[in-house]
Tab-separated table of C-alpha atoms in Angstrom:
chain	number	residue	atom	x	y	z
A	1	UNK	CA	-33.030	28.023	-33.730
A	2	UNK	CA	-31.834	27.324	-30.221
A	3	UNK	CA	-33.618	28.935	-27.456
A	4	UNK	CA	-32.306	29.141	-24.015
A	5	UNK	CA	-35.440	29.724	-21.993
A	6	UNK	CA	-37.030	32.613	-23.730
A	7	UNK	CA	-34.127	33.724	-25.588
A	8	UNK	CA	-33.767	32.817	-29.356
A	9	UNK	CA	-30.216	32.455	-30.924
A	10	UNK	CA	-29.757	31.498	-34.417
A	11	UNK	CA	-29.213	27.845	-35.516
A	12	UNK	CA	-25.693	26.895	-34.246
A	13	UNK	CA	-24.738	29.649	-32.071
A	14	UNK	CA	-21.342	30.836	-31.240
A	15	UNK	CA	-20.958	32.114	-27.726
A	16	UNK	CA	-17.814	34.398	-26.568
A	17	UNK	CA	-16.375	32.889	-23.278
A	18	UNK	CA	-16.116	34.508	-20.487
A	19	UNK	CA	-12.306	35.566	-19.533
A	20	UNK	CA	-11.021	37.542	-16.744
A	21	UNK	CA	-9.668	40.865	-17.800
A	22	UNK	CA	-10.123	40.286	-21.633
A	23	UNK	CA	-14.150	39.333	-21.786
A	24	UNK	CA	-15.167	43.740	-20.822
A	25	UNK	CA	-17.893	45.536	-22.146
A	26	UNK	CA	-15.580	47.401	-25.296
A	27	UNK	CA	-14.352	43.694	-25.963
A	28	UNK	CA	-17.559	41.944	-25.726
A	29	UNK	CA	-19.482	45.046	-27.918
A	30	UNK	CA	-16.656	43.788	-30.669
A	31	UNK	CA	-17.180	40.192	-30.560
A	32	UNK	CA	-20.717	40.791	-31.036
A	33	UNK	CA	-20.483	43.320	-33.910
A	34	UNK	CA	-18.204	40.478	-35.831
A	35	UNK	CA	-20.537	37.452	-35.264
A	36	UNK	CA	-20.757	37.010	-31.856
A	37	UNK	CA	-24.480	35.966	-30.575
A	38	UNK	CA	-24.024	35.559	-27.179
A	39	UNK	CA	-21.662	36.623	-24.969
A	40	UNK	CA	-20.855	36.858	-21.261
A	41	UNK	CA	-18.855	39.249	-18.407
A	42	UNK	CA	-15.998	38.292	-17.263
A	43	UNK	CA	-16.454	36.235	-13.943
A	44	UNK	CA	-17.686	37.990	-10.902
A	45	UNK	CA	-17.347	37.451	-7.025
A	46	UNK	CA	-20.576	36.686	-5.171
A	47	UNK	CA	-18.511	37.971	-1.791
A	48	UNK	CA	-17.399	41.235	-4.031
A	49	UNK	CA	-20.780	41.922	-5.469
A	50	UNK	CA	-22.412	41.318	-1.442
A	51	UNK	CA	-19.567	43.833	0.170
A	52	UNK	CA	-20.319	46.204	-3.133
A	53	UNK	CA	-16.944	46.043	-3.925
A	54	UNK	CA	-16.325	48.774	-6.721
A	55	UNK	CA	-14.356	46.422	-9.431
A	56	UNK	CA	-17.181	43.436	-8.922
A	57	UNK	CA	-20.064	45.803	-9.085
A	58	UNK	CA	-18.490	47.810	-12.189
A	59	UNK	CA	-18.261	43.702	-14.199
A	60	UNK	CA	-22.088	44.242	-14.026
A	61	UNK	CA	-22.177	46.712	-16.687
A	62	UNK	CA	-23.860	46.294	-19.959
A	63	UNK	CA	-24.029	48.177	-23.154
A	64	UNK	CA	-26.890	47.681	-25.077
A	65	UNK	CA	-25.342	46.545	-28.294
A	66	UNK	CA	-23.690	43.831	-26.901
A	67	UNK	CA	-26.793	41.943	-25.980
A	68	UNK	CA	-27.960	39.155	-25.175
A	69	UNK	CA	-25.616	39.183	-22.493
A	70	UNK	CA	-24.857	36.552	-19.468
A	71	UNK	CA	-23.544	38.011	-16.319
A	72	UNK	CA	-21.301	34.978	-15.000
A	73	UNK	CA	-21.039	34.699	-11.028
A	74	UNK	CA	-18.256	31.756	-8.624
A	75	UNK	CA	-18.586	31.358	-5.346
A	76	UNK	CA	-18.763	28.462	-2.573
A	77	UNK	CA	-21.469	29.770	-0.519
A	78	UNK	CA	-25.061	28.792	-0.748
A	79	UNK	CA	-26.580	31.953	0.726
A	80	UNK	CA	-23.807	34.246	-0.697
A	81	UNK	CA	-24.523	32.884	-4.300
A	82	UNK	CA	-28.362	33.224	-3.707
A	83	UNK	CA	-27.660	36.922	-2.763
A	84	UNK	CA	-25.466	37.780	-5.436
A	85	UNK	CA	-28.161	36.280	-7.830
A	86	UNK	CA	-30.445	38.644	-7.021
A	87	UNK	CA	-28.111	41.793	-7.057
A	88	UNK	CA	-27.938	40.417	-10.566
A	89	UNK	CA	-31.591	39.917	-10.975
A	90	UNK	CA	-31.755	43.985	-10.720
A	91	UNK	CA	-29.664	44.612	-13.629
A	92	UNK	CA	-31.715	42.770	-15.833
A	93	UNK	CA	-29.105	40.812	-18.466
A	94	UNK	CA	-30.209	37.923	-20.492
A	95	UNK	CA	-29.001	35.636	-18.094
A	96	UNK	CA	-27.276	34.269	-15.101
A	97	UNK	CA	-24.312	31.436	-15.912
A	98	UNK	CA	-22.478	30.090	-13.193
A	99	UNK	CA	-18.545	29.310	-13.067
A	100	UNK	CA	-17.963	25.977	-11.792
A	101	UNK	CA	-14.672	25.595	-14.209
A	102	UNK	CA	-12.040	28.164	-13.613
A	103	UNK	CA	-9.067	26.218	-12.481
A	104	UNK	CA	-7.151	29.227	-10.964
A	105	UNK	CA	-5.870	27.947	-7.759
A	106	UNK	CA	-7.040	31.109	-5.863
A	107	UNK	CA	-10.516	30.392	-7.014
A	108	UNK	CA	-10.132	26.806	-6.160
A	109	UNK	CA	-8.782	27.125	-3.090
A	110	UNK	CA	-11.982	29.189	-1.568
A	111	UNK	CA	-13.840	25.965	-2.850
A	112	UNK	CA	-15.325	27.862	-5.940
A	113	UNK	CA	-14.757	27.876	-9.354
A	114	UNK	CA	-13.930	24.427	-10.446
A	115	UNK	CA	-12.867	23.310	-7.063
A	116	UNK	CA	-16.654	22.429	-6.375
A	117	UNK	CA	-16.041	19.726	-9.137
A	118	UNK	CA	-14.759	17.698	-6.085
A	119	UNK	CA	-18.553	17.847	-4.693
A	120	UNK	CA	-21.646	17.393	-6.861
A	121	UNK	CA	-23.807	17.659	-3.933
A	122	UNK	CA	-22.607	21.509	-3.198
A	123	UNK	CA	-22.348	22.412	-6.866
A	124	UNK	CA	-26.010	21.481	-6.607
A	125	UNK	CA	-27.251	23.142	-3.944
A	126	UNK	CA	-25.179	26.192	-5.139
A	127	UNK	CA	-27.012	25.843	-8.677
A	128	UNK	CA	-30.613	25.396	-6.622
A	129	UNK	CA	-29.966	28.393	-4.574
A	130	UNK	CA	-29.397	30.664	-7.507
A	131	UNK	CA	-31.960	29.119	-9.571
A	132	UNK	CA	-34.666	30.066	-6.458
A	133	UNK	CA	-32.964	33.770	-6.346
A	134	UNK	CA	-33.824	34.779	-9.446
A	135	UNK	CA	-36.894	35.600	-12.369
A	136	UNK	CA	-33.498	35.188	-15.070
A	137	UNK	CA	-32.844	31.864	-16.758
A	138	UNK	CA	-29.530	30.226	-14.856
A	139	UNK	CA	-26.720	28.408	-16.910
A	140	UNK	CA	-23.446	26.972	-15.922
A	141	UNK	CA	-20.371	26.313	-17.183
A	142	UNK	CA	-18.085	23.705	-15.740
A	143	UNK	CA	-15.377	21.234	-16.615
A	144	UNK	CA	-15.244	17.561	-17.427
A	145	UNK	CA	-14.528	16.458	-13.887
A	146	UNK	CA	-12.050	17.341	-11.027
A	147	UNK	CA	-9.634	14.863	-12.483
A	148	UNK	CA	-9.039	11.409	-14.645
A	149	UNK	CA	-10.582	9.581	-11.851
A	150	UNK	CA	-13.740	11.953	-11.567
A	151	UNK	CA	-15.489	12.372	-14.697
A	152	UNK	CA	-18.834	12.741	-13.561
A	153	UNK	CA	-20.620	15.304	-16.018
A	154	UNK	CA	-22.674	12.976	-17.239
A	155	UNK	CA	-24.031	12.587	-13.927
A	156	UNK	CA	-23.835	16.719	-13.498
A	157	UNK	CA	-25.567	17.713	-16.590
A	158	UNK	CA	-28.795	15.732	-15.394
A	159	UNK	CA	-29.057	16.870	-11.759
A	160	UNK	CA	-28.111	20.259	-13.304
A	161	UNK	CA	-30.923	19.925	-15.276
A	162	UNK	CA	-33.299	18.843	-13.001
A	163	UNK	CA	-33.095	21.879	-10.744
A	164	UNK	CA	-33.798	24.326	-13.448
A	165	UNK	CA	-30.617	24.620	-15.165
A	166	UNK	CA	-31.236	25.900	-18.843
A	167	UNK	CA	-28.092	25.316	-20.769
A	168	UNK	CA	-25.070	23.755	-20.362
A	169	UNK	CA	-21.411	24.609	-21.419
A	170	UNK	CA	-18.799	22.045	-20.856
A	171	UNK	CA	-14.987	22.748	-21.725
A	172	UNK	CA	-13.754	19.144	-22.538
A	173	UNK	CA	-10.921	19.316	-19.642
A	174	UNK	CA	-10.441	18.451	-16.225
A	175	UNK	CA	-9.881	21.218	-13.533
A	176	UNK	CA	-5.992	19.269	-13.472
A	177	UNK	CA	-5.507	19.488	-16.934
A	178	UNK	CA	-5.991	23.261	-16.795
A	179	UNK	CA	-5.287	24.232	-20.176
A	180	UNK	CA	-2.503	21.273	-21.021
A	181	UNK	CA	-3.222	18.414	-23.864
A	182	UNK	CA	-6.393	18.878	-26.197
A	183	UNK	CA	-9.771	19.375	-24.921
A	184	UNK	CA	-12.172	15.562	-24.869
A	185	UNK	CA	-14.863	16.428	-26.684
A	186	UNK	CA	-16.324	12.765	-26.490
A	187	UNK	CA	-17.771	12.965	-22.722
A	188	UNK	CA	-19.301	16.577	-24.327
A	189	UNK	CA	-20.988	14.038	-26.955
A	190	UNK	CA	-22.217	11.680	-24.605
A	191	UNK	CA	-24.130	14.262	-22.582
A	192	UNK	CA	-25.665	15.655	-25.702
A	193	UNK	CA	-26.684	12.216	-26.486
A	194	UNK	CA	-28.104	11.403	-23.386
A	195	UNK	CA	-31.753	10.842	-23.966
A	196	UNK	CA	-32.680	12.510	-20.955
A	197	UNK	CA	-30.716	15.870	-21.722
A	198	UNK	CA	-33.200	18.363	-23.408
A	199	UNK	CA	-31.864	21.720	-22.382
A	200	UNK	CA	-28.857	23.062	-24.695
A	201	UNK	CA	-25.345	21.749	-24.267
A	202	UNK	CA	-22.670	24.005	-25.793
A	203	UNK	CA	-18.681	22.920	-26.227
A	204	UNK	CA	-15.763	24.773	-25.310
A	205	UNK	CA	-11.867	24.098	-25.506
A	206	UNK	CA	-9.341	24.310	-28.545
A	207	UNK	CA	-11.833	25.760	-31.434
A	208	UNK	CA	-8.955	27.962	-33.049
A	209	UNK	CA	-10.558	27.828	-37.108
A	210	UNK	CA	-13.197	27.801	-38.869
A	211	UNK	CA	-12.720	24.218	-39.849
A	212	UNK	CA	-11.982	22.872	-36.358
A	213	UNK	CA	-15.345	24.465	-35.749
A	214	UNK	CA	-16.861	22.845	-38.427
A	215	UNK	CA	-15.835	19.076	-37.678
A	216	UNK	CA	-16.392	19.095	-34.005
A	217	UNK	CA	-20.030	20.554	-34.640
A	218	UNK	CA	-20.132	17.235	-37.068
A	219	UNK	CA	-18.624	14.923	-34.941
A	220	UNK	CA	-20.079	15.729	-31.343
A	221	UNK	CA	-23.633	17.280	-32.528
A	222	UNK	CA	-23.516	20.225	-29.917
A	223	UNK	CA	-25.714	22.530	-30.084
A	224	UNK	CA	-23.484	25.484	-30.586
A	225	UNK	CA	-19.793	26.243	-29.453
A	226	UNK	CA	-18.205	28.912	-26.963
A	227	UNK	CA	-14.819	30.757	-28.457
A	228	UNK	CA	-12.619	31.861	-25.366
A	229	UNK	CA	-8.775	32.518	-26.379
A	230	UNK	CA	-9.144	32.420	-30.087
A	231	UNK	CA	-11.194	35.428	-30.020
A	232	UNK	CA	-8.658	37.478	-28.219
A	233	UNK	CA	-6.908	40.079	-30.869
A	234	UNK	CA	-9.500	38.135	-34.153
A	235	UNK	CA	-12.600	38.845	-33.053
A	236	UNK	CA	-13.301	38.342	-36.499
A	237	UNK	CA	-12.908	34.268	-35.750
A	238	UNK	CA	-16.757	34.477	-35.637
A	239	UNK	CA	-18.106	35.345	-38.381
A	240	UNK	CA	-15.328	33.671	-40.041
A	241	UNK	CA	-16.725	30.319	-38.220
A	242	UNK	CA	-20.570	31.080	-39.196
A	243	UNK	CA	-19.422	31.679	-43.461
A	244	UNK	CA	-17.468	28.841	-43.306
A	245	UNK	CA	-20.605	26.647	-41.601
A	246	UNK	CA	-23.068	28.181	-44.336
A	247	UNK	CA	-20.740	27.976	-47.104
A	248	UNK	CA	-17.892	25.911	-46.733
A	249	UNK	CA	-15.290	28.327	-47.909
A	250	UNK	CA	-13.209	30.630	-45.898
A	251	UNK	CA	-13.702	34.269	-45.469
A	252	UNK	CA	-10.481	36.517	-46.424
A	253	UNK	CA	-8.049	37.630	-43.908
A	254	UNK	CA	-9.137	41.260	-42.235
A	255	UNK	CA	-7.354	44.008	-43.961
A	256	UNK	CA	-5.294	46.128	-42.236
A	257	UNK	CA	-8.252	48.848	-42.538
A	258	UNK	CA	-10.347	46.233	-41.112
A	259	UNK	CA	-8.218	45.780	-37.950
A	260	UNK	CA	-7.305	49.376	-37.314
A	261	UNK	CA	-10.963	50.482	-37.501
A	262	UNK	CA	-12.503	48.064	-34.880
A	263	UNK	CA	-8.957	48.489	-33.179
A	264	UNK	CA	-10.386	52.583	-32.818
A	265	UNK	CA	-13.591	50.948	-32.067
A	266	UNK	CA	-12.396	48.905	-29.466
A	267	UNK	CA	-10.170	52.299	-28.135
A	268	UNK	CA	-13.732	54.524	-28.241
A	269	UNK	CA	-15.184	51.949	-26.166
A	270	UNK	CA	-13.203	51.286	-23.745
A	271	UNK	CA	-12.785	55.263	-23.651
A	272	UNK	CA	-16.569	55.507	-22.978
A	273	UNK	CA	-16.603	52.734	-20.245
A	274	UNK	CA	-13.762	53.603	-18.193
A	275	UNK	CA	-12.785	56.833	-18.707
A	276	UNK	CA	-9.389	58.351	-20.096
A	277	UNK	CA	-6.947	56.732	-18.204
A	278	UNK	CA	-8.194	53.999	-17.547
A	279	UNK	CA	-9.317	53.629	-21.385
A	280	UNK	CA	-6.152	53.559	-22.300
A	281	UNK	CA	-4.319	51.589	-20.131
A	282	UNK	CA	-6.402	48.589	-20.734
A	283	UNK	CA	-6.566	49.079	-24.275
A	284	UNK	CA	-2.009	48.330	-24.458
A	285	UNK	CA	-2.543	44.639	-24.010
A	286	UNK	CA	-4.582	44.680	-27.352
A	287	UNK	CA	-2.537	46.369	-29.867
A	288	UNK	CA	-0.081	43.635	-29.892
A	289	UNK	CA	-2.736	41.084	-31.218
A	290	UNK	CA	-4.804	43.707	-33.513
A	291	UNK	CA	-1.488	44.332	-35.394
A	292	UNK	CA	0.100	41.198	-35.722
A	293	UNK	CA	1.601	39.680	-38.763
A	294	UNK	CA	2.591	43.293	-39.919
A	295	UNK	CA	6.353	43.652	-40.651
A	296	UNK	CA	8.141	46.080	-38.911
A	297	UNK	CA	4.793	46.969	-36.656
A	298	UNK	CA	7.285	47.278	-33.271
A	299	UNK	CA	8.037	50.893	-33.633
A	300	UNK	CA	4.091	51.925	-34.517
A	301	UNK	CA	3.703	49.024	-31.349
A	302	UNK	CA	5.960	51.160	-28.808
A	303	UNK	CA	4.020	54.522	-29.174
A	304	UNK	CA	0.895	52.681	-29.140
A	305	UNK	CA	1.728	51.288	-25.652
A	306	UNK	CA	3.299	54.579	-24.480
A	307	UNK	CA	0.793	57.785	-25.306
A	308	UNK	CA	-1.423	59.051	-22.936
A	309	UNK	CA	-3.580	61.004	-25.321
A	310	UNK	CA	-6.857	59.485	-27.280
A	311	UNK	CA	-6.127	62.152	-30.137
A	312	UNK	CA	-2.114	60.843	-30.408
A	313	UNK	CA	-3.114	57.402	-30.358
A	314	UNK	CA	-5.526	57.339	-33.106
A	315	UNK	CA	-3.163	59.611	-34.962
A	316	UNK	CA	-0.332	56.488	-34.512
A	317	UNK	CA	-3.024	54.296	-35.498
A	318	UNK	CA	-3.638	56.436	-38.751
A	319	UNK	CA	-0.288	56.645	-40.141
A	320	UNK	CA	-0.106	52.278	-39.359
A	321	UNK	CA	-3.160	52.737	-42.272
A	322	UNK	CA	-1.351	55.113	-44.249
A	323	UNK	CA	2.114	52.934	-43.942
A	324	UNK	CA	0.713	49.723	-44.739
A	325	UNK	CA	-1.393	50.972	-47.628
A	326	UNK	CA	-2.957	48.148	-50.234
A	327	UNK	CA	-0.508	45.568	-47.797
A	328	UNK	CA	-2.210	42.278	-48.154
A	329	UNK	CA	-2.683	40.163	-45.020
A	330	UNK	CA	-1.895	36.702	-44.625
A	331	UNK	CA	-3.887	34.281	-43.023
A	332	UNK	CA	-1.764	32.722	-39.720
A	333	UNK	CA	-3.203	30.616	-37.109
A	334	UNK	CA	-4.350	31.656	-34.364
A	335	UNK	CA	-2.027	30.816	-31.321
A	336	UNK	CA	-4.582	30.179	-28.206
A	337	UNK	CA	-2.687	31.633	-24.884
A	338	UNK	CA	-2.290	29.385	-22.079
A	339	UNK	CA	-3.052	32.209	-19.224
A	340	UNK	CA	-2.258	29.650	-16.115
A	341	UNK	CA	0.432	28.076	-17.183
A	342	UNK	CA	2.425	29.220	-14.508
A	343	UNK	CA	-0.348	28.677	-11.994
A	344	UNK	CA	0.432	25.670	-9.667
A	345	UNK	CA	-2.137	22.965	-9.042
């Protein structure tokens, strides 16, 4: 078992990143009903949730199935980040995490996100201001480092730790590498290793299968592992990870009844949580990657993408059940996005 303060997750846990505009409470309720077992909200403003700003205050909702849950907060500004720590305090999730590693340049540039990485001495006093703001248990993720030069989390994990930090998730790039080249797992070893480190240290970057999961649990000895991109479109990638752990042997593909149920699933949430039109409008962006690998899917696809109308929508998504009847799917990899590719440094 590995406990994060008072809260117990199973031996090994897998934790469900949080990503802007994927990681919402329909998505988050689906990751967790197919292995997830913890997850957290996509990353919220401590300026937007101080100025009540209606699309930062809305990131604090939680349904109850999805939980535990971690409400993730960036910001630059010790007494901004103490104050949005205890608007979050109020809403009573599992926990507060921190985002000191989104490399978005418009993050970066307000000297948040992983642009702190340039000064351990703020990110600290950020971490310590939260930590004193609130009766939750705080965690952070972060990066490797700024860049090749600065590597420090070694010397991050332990004054994180020392001012009341509980856990620790490290994605094994720099804020410059962004998404490029594979993810160094080795520094995430090291800090894991490090005799003085007792709170949890989780990995993050590049788990796309089962057995990738499998050998960097081996090789680095983390405690558990956060899934960001690989879970977008296969939130089944978790369970699949936890039988292949326990057993060694790989769980089938999901049918095609499989995907268009929690595909309707994922469509009555998101329903529920934001209302008709906006329900369905952030529900198009999903179809794509629920449906893949099915031949001749575009034309099903289109309508999908197109209807206004709950009742039309799960009608298309009945005759995709009826038309691909006893259709076996095939097992594919799973292609992780690279969202800021495009995003300058």
């Amino acid at each position: 078992m590995v406990k994060i303060n008072q809260i117990s997750l199973p031996d090994f846990p897998l934790l469900l990143a949080p990503m802007e505009d994927v990681s919402d409470p329909p998505f988050r309720v689906v990751c967790k009903a197919n292995g997830a077992d913890l997850v957290y909200t996509e990353f919220i403003s401590s300026e937007g949730l101080i100025r009540d700003a209606i699309k930062c205050r809305k990131k604090l909702d939680i349904f109850d199935e999805e939980r535990p849950t971690g409400i993730q907060i960036f910001g630059g500004d010790e007494e901004r980040m103490a104050m949005a720590a205890k608007i979050v305090d109020v809403t009573q999730p599992e926990l507060l995490d921190i985002n000191f590693g989104c490399p978005v340049k418009g993050i970066v540039a307000k000297g948040a996100g992983s642009g702190v990485l340039k000064d351990i001495q703020l990110m600290t006093r950020l971490t310590e201001a939260c930590v004193k703001s609130t009766s939750l248990p705080v965690t952070v993720k972060t990066r490797l480092g700024w860049d090749d030069a600065t590597k420090n989390i070694e010397e991050v994990a332990e004054r994180l730790q020392d001012i009341g930090v509980k856990a620790l998730t490290i994605h094994g790039r720099t804020r410059c590498q962004m998404y490029k080249g594979e993810a160094d797992w080795s520094l995430i070893a090291k800090v894991k290793n490090n005799p003085r480190i007792h709170i949890p240290i989780f990995g993050n970057g590049d788990i796309d299968s089962p057995q990738k999961a499998l050998e960097y649990k081996e090789r680095y000895g983390v405690d558990g592992i956060m899934i960001g991109r690989a879970a977008i479109g296969y939130p089944w990638i978790f369970r699949e990870v936890h039988h292949y752990i326990n057993t060694g042997e790989m769980l089938p593909a999901p049918t095609v009844a499989e995907r268009v149920e929690v595909c309707k699933q994922h469509l009555q949430k998101s329903l529920q949580w934001k209302g008709p039109h906006g329900g369905i409008y952030s529900m198009r962006r999903h179809y794509l990657n629920y449906l893949k690998g099915l031949p001749g899917i575009k034309e099903f696809r289109t309508r999908l993408v197109t209807l206004n109308d709950p009742e039309e929508i799960n009608g298309v998504l009945d005759e995709v059940l009826r038309a691909y009847e006893g259709y076996e799917m095939e097992r594919t990899p799973i292609h992780l996005v690279n969202y800021h590719e495009n995003c300058p440094l």
